[in-house]
Short mmCIF file of C-alpha atoms in Angstrom, two decimals:
data_model
loop_
_atom_site.label_atom_id
_atom_site.label_comp_id
_atom_site.label_asym_id
_atom_site.label_seq_id
_atom_site.Cartn_x
_atom_site.Cartn_y
_atom_site.Cartn_z
CA MET L 1 68.05 130.30 327.13
CA GLN L 2 70.86 132.79 327.64
CA PRO L 3 72.73 134.03 324.55
CA TYR L 4 75.96 132.28 325.59
CA GLU L 5 74.13 128.94 325.43
CA LEU L 6 73.37 129.34 321.71
CA THR L 7 75.42 127.40 319.21
CA ALA L 8 77.31 129.52 316.73
CA THR L 9 74.79 128.54 314.06
CA GLU L 10 71.81 129.53 316.21
CA ALA L 11 73.38 132.85 317.19
CA ALA L 12 74.32 133.63 313.59
CA ALA L 13 70.68 133.29 312.51
CA LEU L 14 69.46 135.57 315.32
CA ILE L 15 72.12 138.20 314.63
CA ALA L 16 71.30 138.17 310.91
CA ALA L 17 67.61 138.63 311.74
CA ARG L 18 68.48 141.46 314.18
CA LYS L 19 66.91 139.52 317.04
CA LEU L 20 70.21 139.42 318.93
CA SER L 21 72.89 142.10 319.05
CA CYS L 22 76.60 141.42 319.09
CA GLU L 23 76.84 143.31 322.37
CA GLU L 24 74.13 141.18 323.99
CA LEU L 25 75.99 138.02 322.98
CA ALA L 26 79.29 139.49 324.16
CA ARG L 27 77.94 140.51 327.58
CA SER L 28 76.32 137.11 328.11
CA THR L 29 79.59 135.42 327.13
CA LEU L 30 81.63 137.58 329.50
CA ALA L 31 79.20 136.89 332.35
CA ARG L 32 79.60 133.16 331.74
CA ILE L 33 83.39 133.50 331.73
CA GLU L 34 83.36 135.53 334.95
CA GLU L 35 81.20 132.88 336.59
CA ARG L 36 83.11 129.81 335.45
CA ASP L 37 86.72 130.74 334.73
CA PRO L 38 87.76 130.80 338.40
CA VAL L 39 87.24 127.03 338.47
CA VAL L 40 87.70 125.96 334.83
CA ARG L 41 90.67 128.28 334.15
CA ALA L 42 90.34 128.16 330.39
CA TRP L 43 91.67 131.66 329.68
CA SER L 44 95.11 133.24 329.80
CA TYR L 45 93.85 136.67 328.70
CA VAL L 46 90.46 138.41 328.40
CA ASP L 47 89.94 142.18 328.23
CA ARG L 48 86.28 142.76 329.07
CA ASP L 49 86.20 146.41 328.06
CA MET L 50 87.84 145.71 324.71
CA VAL L 51 85.39 142.86 323.97
CA ILE L 52 82.37 145.07 324.65
CA ARG L 53 83.82 147.95 322.66
CA LYS L 54 84.47 145.73 319.64
CA ALA L 55 81.02 144.14 319.92
CA ARG L 56 79.45 147.59 319.75
CA GLU L 57 81.50 148.36 316.64
CA LEU L 58 80.26 145.14 315.05
CA ASP L 59 76.68 146.22 315.76
CA LYS L 60 77.35 149.32 313.67
CA THR L 61 78.87 147.33 310.80
CA PRO L 62 77.04 145.42 308.04
CA PRO L 63 77.72 141.68 308.45
CA ALA L 64 80.58 140.42 306.30
CA SER L 65 79.68 136.76 306.86
CA PRO L 66 77.68 134.45 309.14
CA LEU L 67 80.56 134.69 311.63
CA HIS L 68 79.55 138.29 312.39
CA GLY L 69 79.54 138.81 316.16
CA LEU L 70 80.15 135.16 317.04
CA THR L 71 82.45 134.61 320.02
CA PHE L 72 85.88 133.10 319.29
CA GLY L 73 88.70 131.97 321.56
CA VAL L 74 92.28 131.78 320.30
CA LYS L 75 94.83 129.27 321.57
CA ASP L 76 97.67 131.20 323.12
CA VAL L 77 100.32 130.01 320.68
CA ILE L 78 98.52 131.89 317.89
CA GLN L 79 99.31 135.58 317.48
CA THR L 80 96.74 138.34 317.98
CA VAL L 81 97.37 142.00 317.19
CA ASP L 82 95.57 143.36 320.25
CA MET L 83 96.35 140.72 322.89
CA PRO L 84 99.54 139.14 324.26
CA THR L 85 100.72 135.79 322.92
CA GLN L 86 102.41 134.18 325.90
CA GLN L 87 102.47 130.49 324.92
CA ASN L 88 102.31 129.51 328.63
CA SER L 89 106.05 130.21 328.75
CA ALA L 90 108.05 132.26 331.23
CA LEU L 91 110.03 133.49 328.21
CA TYR L 92 107.00 135.23 326.69
CA VAL L 93 105.10 136.79 329.59
CA ASP L 94 103.13 139.79 328.24
CA HIS L 95 104.73 139.34 324.81
CA GLN L 96 102.94 141.38 322.15
CA SER L 97 103.55 140.32 318.56
CA GLY L 98 101.71 143.27 317.03
CA GLN L 99 99.95 141.25 314.35
CA ASP L 100 97.24 138.69 313.79
CA ALA L 101 98.06 135.18 312.71
CA ALA L 102 96.59 134.33 309.31
CA CYS L 103 93.77 132.22 310.79
CA VAL L 104 92.80 134.99 313.23
CA ALA L 105 92.84 137.56 310.43
CA VAL L 106 90.46 135.43 308.36
CA VAL L 107 87.80 135.12 311.06
CA ARG L 108 88.29 138.68 312.30
CA HIS L 109 87.83 140.06 308.77
CA SER L 110 84.73 137.86 308.56
CA GLY L 111 83.27 139.61 311.61
CA ALA L 112 84.04 137.16 314.42
CA LEU L 113 84.49 138.65 317.89
CA ILE L 114 87.83 137.56 319.36
CA VAL L 115 87.11 137.20 323.09
CA GLY L 116 90.55 136.27 324.38
CA LYS L 117 93.46 133.84 324.51
CA THR L 118 92.98 130.32 325.83
CA ASP L 119 95.52 128.52 327.99
CA THR L 120 97.80 125.92 326.43
CA VAL L 121 100.52 123.46 327.21
CA GLU L 122 103.81 125.35 326.87
CA PHE L 123 104.60 126.08 323.21
CA ALA L 124 101.85 123.55 322.36
CA SER L 125 104.44 120.90 323.08
CA GLY L 126 105.46 120.02 326.65
CA GLY L 127 107.01 121.60 329.71
CA ARG L 128 104.41 123.55 331.69
CA MET L 129 100.89 122.14 331.61
CA ALA L 130 97.91 124.45 331.22
CA ALA L 131 95.98 125.39 334.36
CA SER L 132 92.73 124.50 332.59
CA ARG L 133 90.43 121.84 334.05
CA ASN L 134 87.85 119.59 332.49
CA PRO L 135 84.51 121.42 332.92
CA HIS L 136 82.64 118.11 333.21
CA ASN L 137 84.80 116.89 336.09
CA LEU L 138 87.24 119.41 337.53
CA ALA L 139 89.53 116.71 338.90
CA HIS L 140 90.49 115.75 335.34
CA THR L 141 92.41 117.32 332.47
CA PRO L 142 90.56 118.84 329.50
CA GLY L 143 93.32 117.42 327.30
CA GLY L 144 96.00 119.32 325.49
CA SER L 145 97.79 121.05 324.18
CA SER L 146 94.60 122.93 323.15
CA SER L 147 93.49 122.74 326.77
CA GLY L 148 91.79 126.09 327.28
CA SER L 149 90.12 126.11 323.87
CA GLY L 150 88.55 122.71 324.46
CA ALA L 151 87.47 123.59 327.99
CA ALA L 152 86.04 126.99 326.99
CA VAL L 153 83.86 125.56 324.24
CA GLY L 154 82.96 122.51 326.34
CA ASP L 155 81.82 124.79 329.18
CA LYS L 156 79.88 127.12 326.84
CA GLN L 157 82.15 130.02 327.70
CA VAL L 158 82.66 130.69 324.00
CA GLN L 159 81.04 129.35 320.84
CA LEU L 160 84.11 128.72 318.73
CA ALA L 161 87.84 128.43 319.37
CA PHE L 162 91.08 127.75 317.53
CA GLY L 163 93.33 124.87 318.51
CA THR L 164 96.40 123.29 316.96
CA GLN L 165 97.54 119.72 316.43
CA THR L 166 101.03 118.31 315.96
CA GLY L 167 100.29 114.94 317.52
CA GLY L 168 96.86 114.79 319.13
CA SER L 169 96.48 118.27 320.59
CA HIS L 170 93.15 119.17 318.96
CA ILE L 171 91.02 116.08 318.42
CA ARG L 172 91.76 114.53 321.81
CA PRO L 173 90.51 117.60 323.77
CA ALA L 174 87.37 117.56 321.61
CA ALA L 175 86.65 114.06 322.94
CA PHE L 176 87.56 114.94 326.54
CA ASN L 177 85.28 118.01 326.55
CA GLY L 178 82.29 116.54 324.70
CA ILE L 179 82.51 118.93 321.73
CA TYR L 180 83.05 118.92 317.98
CA GLY L 181 86.38 119.68 316.38
CA ILE L 182 88.02 119.57 312.99
CA LYS L 183 91.68 119.08 312.27
CA PRO L 184 91.85 120.02 308.58
CA THR L 185 94.20 118.62 305.98
CA HIS L 186 97.72 119.82 306.75
CA GLY L 187 98.29 123.06 304.87
CA ALA L 188 94.63 123.69 304.05
CA VAL L 189 94.62 126.54 306.60
CA SER L 190 97.62 128.84 306.81
CA ARG L 191 99.57 128.47 310.03
CA GLU L 192 101.46 131.73 309.55
CA GLY L 193 101.67 133.48 312.91
CA ALA L 194 101.34 130.34 315.04
CA LYS L 195 104.21 128.90 317.05
CA ASN L 196 106.20 126.50 314.90
CA TYR L 197 106.92 123.06 316.32
CA SER L 198 106.95 120.72 313.33
CA HIS L 199 106.47 122.32 309.93
CA THR L 200 105.18 119.15 308.27
CA LEU L 201 102.75 118.31 311.10
CA ASP L 202 101.48 121.53 312.75
CA THR L 203 97.85 122.12 311.79
CA ILE L 204 95.34 124.83 312.74
CA GLY L 205 91.88 123.54 313.67
CA TRP L 206 88.78 124.80 315.42
CA TYR L 207 86.10 123.71 317.87
CA GLY L 208 82.31 124.19 317.87
CA ARG L 209 79.22 122.74 319.51
CA CYS L 210 77.88 121.00 316.40
CA VAL L 211 78.98 120.13 312.87
CA GLU L 212 77.14 123.17 311.50
CA ASP L 213 79.35 125.38 313.69
CA LEU L 214 82.45 123.79 312.18
CA GLN L 215 81.05 124.37 308.71
CA LEU L 216 80.42 128.07 309.40
CA VAL L 217 84.13 128.55 309.99
CA ALA L 218 85.21 126.19 307.23
CA ARG L 219 83.37 128.22 304.60
CA GLU L 220 85.35 131.33 305.52
CA PHE L 221 88.61 129.45 304.90
CA ARG L 222 87.47 128.53 301.38
CA LEU L 223 88.75 125.00 301.64
CA LEU L 224 90.00 123.50 298.42
CA ASP L 225 87.21 120.95 298.00
CA ALA L 226 84.35 123.25 299.06
CA GLU L 227 82.91 123.61 295.55
CA PHE L 228 82.90 119.83 295.06
CA ALA L 229 81.36 118.78 298.39
CA LYS L 230 77.88 117.25 298.19
CA PRO L 231 75.22 116.43 300.81
CA VAL L 232 75.41 112.90 302.18
CA GLN L 233 72.74 110.34 303.04
CA ILE L 234 73.63 108.06 305.92
CA LYS L 235 71.80 105.13 304.36
CA GLY L 236 74.34 103.17 302.36
CA LEU L 237 77.30 105.20 303.64
CA LYS L 238 80.36 102.93 303.67
CA VAL L 239 82.11 103.24 307.03
CA GLY L 240 85.38 101.52 307.86
CA LEU L 241 85.64 100.86 311.62
CA TYR L 242 89.35 100.97 312.43
CA ARG L 243 90.62 99.99 315.87
CA SER L 244 94.16 101.29 315.12
CA PRO L 245 97.52 99.69 316.02
CA ALA L 246 97.25 101.07 319.59
CA TRP L 247 94.04 99.17 320.34
CA GLU L 248 95.52 97.45 323.41
CA LEU L 249 95.90 100.94 324.99
CA ALA L 250 92.18 101.71 324.66
CA ASP L 251 90.26 101.39 327.91
CA ALA L 252 86.81 99.82 328.12
CA TYR L 253 85.08 103.17 327.58
CA ALA L 254 87.07 104.02 324.46
CA ARG L 255 86.28 100.62 323.01
CA GLU L 256 82.61 100.87 323.83
CA ALA L 257 82.44 104.39 322.40
CA LEU L 258 83.81 103.13 319.08
CA PHE L 259 81.56 100.08 318.93
CA GLU L 260 78.50 102.02 320.06
CA ALA L 261 79.11 104.63 317.37
CA GLY L 262 79.36 101.82 314.85
CA ARG L 263 76.13 100.23 316.05
CA ARG L 264 74.30 103.55 315.93
CA LEU L 265 75.48 104.18 312.37
CA GLU L 266 74.40 100.69 311.32
CA ALA L 267 70.99 101.23 312.87
CA ALA L 268 70.68 104.43 310.82
CA GLY L 269 71.43 102.57 307.58
CA ALA L 270 75.21 102.88 307.17
CA ILE L 271 77.28 99.91 306.04
CA VAL L 272 79.90 99.44 308.78
CA THR L 273 82.74 96.96 308.28
CA GLU L 274 85.99 96.43 310.13
CA LEU L 275 88.92 98.07 308.35
CA THR L 276 92.47 96.78 308.25
CA LEU L 277 95.44 98.73 306.96
CA PRO L 278 98.78 97.42 305.63
CA ALA L 279 101.57 96.56 308.06
CA GLY L 280 103.45 99.80 307.43
CA PHE L 281 100.72 101.77 309.16
CA ASP L 282 101.69 100.07 312.43
CA ARG L 283 104.91 102.11 312.39
CA LEU L 284 103.32 105.52 311.85
CA ASP L 285 103.14 106.46 315.53
CA ASP L 286 106.90 106.00 315.92
CA ALA L 287 107.49 107.83 312.64
CA GLN L 288 105.41 110.77 313.83
CA GLN L 289 107.55 111.06 316.95
CA ILE L 290 110.72 111.06 314.85
CA VAL L 291 109.41 113.75 312.50
CA MET L 292 108.01 115.90 315.32
CA ARG L 293 111.14 115.83 317.44
CA GLY L 294 113.45 116.01 314.45
CA GLU L 295 111.80 119.16 313.14
CA GLY L 296 111.30 120.49 316.66
CA ARG L 297 115.06 120.87 317.10
CA GLY L 298 115.11 123.81 314.72
CA ALA L 299 111.87 125.26 316.09
CA PHE L 300 113.16 125.54 319.66
CA LEU L 301 116.80 126.32 318.86
CA PRO L 302 116.34 130.14 318.96
CA ASP L 303 115.01 129.99 322.53
CA TYR L 304 117.74 127.49 323.45
CA LEU L 305 120.42 129.92 322.26
CA GLY L 306 118.76 133.00 323.73
CA PRO L 307 119.51 134.80 326.99
CA LYS L 308 116.57 133.12 328.78
CA ARG L 309 117.63 129.55 328.11
CA HIS L 310 117.57 128.87 331.85
CA MET L 311 113.78 129.28 331.72
CA LEU L 312 113.32 126.45 329.22
CA ALA L 313 111.89 123.21 330.57
CA GLN L 314 113.98 120.07 330.25
CA HIS L 315 111.53 118.86 327.59
CA PHE L 316 112.80 121.51 325.18
CA LEU L 317 116.44 121.05 326.11
CA ASP L 318 116.02 117.36 325.28
CA ILE L 319 114.48 118.13 321.89
CA VAL L 320 117.23 120.56 320.89
CA GLY L 321 119.85 118.24 322.34
CA ASN L 322 118.47 115.31 320.34
CA SER L 323 118.10 113.12 323.40
CA THR L 324 116.26 110.45 321.38
CA LYS L 325 119.22 110.10 318.99
CA ILE L 326 117.40 110.86 315.74
CA THR L 327 119.71 110.34 312.78
CA PRO L 328 119.34 111.68 309.24
CA ALA L 329 118.58 108.14 308.09
CA LYS L 330 115.80 107.74 310.66
CA LEU L 331 114.23 111.05 309.69
CA VAL L 332 114.35 110.28 305.97
CA ALA L 333 112.87 106.83 306.58
CA ALA L 334 110.02 108.38 308.58
CA TYR L 335 109.32 110.85 305.76
CA ASP L 336 109.36 108.06 303.20
CA LEU L 337 107.04 105.85 305.23
CA ALA L 338 104.61 108.75 305.64
CA ALA L 339 104.64 109.47 301.91
CA GLU L 340 104.01 105.81 301.06
CA CYS L 341 101.17 105.46 303.57
CA ARG L 342 99.55 108.72 302.46
CA ARG L 343 99.25 107.45 298.90
CA THR L 344 97.96 104.09 300.09
CA PHE L 345 95.39 105.59 302.46
CA ASP L 346 94.03 108.11 299.95
CA GLY L 347 93.69 105.32 297.39
CA MET L 348 91.42 103.26 299.65
CA PHE L 349 88.48 105.65 299.33
CA GLY L 350 85.92 105.21 296.60
CA ALA L 351 83.68 102.29 295.75
CA ASP L 352 84.18 100.43 299.05
CA LEU L 353 84.96 103.18 301.57
CA ASP L 354 83.54 106.64 302.27
CA VAL L 355 84.90 107.40 305.74
CA VAL L 356 86.95 105.88 308.55
CA LEU L 357 85.54 105.61 312.10
CA THR L 358 88.25 105.35 314.77
CA PRO L 359 88.94 106.27 318.42
CA SER L 360 89.80 109.86 319.41
CA SER L 361 91.59 108.95 322.63
CA PRO L 362 92.51 105.97 324.83
CA GLY L 363 89.37 106.65 326.86
CA GLU L 364 88.49 108.93 329.74
CA ALA L 365 90.42 112.14 330.37
CA PRO L 366 93.20 111.35 332.87
CA GLU L 367 92.78 112.49 336.45
CA GLY L 368 94.93 115.43 337.53
CA LEU L 369 96.67 118.12 335.48
CA SER L 370 100.13 116.58 335.21
CA SER L 371 99.27 114.95 331.88
CA SER L 372 97.01 116.06 329.04
CA GLY L 373 96.56 112.50 327.76
CA ASN L 374 98.15 110.12 325.30
CA PRO L 375 98.05 111.13 321.59
CA VAL L 376 98.52 107.56 320.41
CA PHE L 377 95.12 107.47 318.63
CA ASN L 378 95.80 110.76 316.82
CA ALA L 379 99.46 110.85 315.83
CA MET L 380 99.20 108.59 312.78
CA TRP L 381 96.44 110.71 311.26
CA THR L 382 98.45 113.87 311.86
CA LEU L 383 101.44 112.34 310.08
CA LEU L 384 99.18 111.22 307.22
CA ASN L 385 98.11 114.91 306.90
CA VAL L 386 94.45 113.84 306.58
CA PRO L 387 91.37 115.70 307.89
CA CYS L 388 89.69 114.47 311.09
CA VAL L 389 86.38 115.46 312.70
CA GLY L 390 85.72 114.70 316.37
CA ILE L 391 82.15 113.81 317.44
CA PRO L 392 80.88 113.15 321.01
CA VAL L 393 79.41 109.70 321.73
CA GLY L 394 78.57 109.52 325.44
CA VAL L 395 79.93 109.82 328.96
CA SER L 396 81.46 107.52 331.54
CA PRO L 397 79.93 107.16 335.03
CA ARG L 398 82.27 109.95 336.21
CA ALA L 399 80.57 112.34 333.74
CA LEU L 400 83.65 112.37 331.52
CA PRO L 401 82.80 112.68 327.82
CA LEU L 402 83.91 110.13 325.26
CA GLY L 403 84.20 110.63 321.54
CA ILE L 404 85.25 109.20 318.20
CA GLN L 405 86.71 110.71 315.06
CA LEU L 406 85.80 110.45 311.41
CA VAL L 407 88.75 110.49 309.01
CA GLY L 408 88.89 111.10 305.26
CA PRO L 409 91.55 111.35 302.56
CA ARG L 410 93.64 114.48 302.09
CA TYR L 411 91.80 117.60 300.92
CA SER L 412 88.37 116.10 301.50
CA ASP L 413 87.70 118.51 304.38
CA SER L 414 84.37 119.94 303.21
CA GLN L 415 83.11 116.54 302.12
CA LEU L 416 84.17 115.04 305.45
CA LEU L 417 82.12 117.72 307.20
CA GLU L 418 79.12 116.76 305.07
CA ILE L 419 79.63 113.14 306.12
CA ALA L 420 79.92 114.24 309.75
CA LEU L 421 76.74 116.28 309.38
CA ALA L 422 74.90 113.13 308.27
CA CYS L 423 76.46 110.90 310.94
CA ALA L 424 76.35 113.20 313.98
CA PRO L 425 72.62 112.82 314.74
CA ALA L 426 73.09 109.06 314.93
CA ILE L 427 76.37 109.11 316.89
CA HIS L 428 75.71 112.02 319.27
CA VAL L 429 72.61 110.76 321.07
CA LYS L 430 71.39 112.74 324.09
CA GLN L 431 69.15 111.92 327.05
CA ASP L 432 67.49 114.91 328.71
CA GLY L 433 69.85 117.18 326.82
CA LYS L 434 72.96 115.35 328.04
CA LEU L 435 75.33 112.81 326.52
CA THR L 436 74.18 109.23 327.01
CA PRO L 437 76.01 107.11 329.61
CA LEU L 438 78.12 104.29 328.16
CA LYS L 439 78.69 100.93 329.79
CA ALA L 440 82.22 99.87 330.66
CA GLU L 441 82.01 96.36 329.29
CA VAL L 442 82.97 95.91 325.66
CA SER L 443 80.48 94.12 323.46
CA ALA L 444 80.70 93.18 319.83
CA MET L 445 78.82 95.26 317.31
CA ALA L 446 75.27 94.03 316.80
#
């Protein structure tokens, strides 16, 4: 096994035992990138010499945490002191912010090796699509807007990577690339230094190759519930299987992925029951769009008024110009609905419910690069501000990964990761080291 193939958790143990150097891991990672990036196109910036130089410095430095020397990609809407932050925008070519975003500073101070910037949909919103391709089937998108981060981790070009989510930009690429991802509770991780789109929705998350990888990073962010989280036994775990209001948009593979995950959890001893939510939850997808575009007007106004306005895609002109006719009353109603549903959802957990199991995407990654996929199975959870963990389930006949997400109440991030740790071995079943094929027909849970 080459060093780049190691999970973050495996590499951390070897580095701590001095059986693997940071430079060895870095060189293996760079070789993998050089081999695969010409076709996968996950990266917008990598400086090989700088990566090796910083890896050597890490080898001279006592480890500050288990992240020491682990390879990290950064979505290119998140600032880095030593690399450009271009946001896939003609307005920001070679732009150098001169500082690290808060999330980058945390992992860098913890010893992580920042390898480069990963490609993204423009401003993590719309306009220009990323050049990145799905590493499992190059004819398909890796999802977005965290396109390059999902593809880089999914192709084992890097062990960990930051993404962001305002609608479905983080969890959906996790499903499309067959990897693990966490979208934390909104506000649990500082988003200072990341491009602002919607200040009540934007959330920093990260990808890994297993739940343990996600936990390595989570510990460095000192999440609010970390000291209260407890190990979980899957036997007796109360799982609410939720189809979501967009169920009619789920293809046969998305439906089978959800039901198969439920069956596998039941077989492992979990108590899986269908979950229904009050009628107001059916309106959360529309409310999320209102909040996102309503707050996005202010976020994109500076570029709209600037001297390079002619370089802005019509998508951003429409947002600033309020093409969807959002009124103050509509925005306030969306905020109020979100607040009401947040209280209701949080209150459902306890004696009868430990975690929600729900789709991550409408199904397979779309063919082509003109669309990064529909966020309809993610937007409501983003608006609810709740933590979500994406877990792979299987693949379609076209080798395209399929996944589900586990959802918990606000500020249950560490506990949700413990639940995911217990559930992942049952959900993420492999055959010969690969995700299991799923059948297209939808069957009821047995």
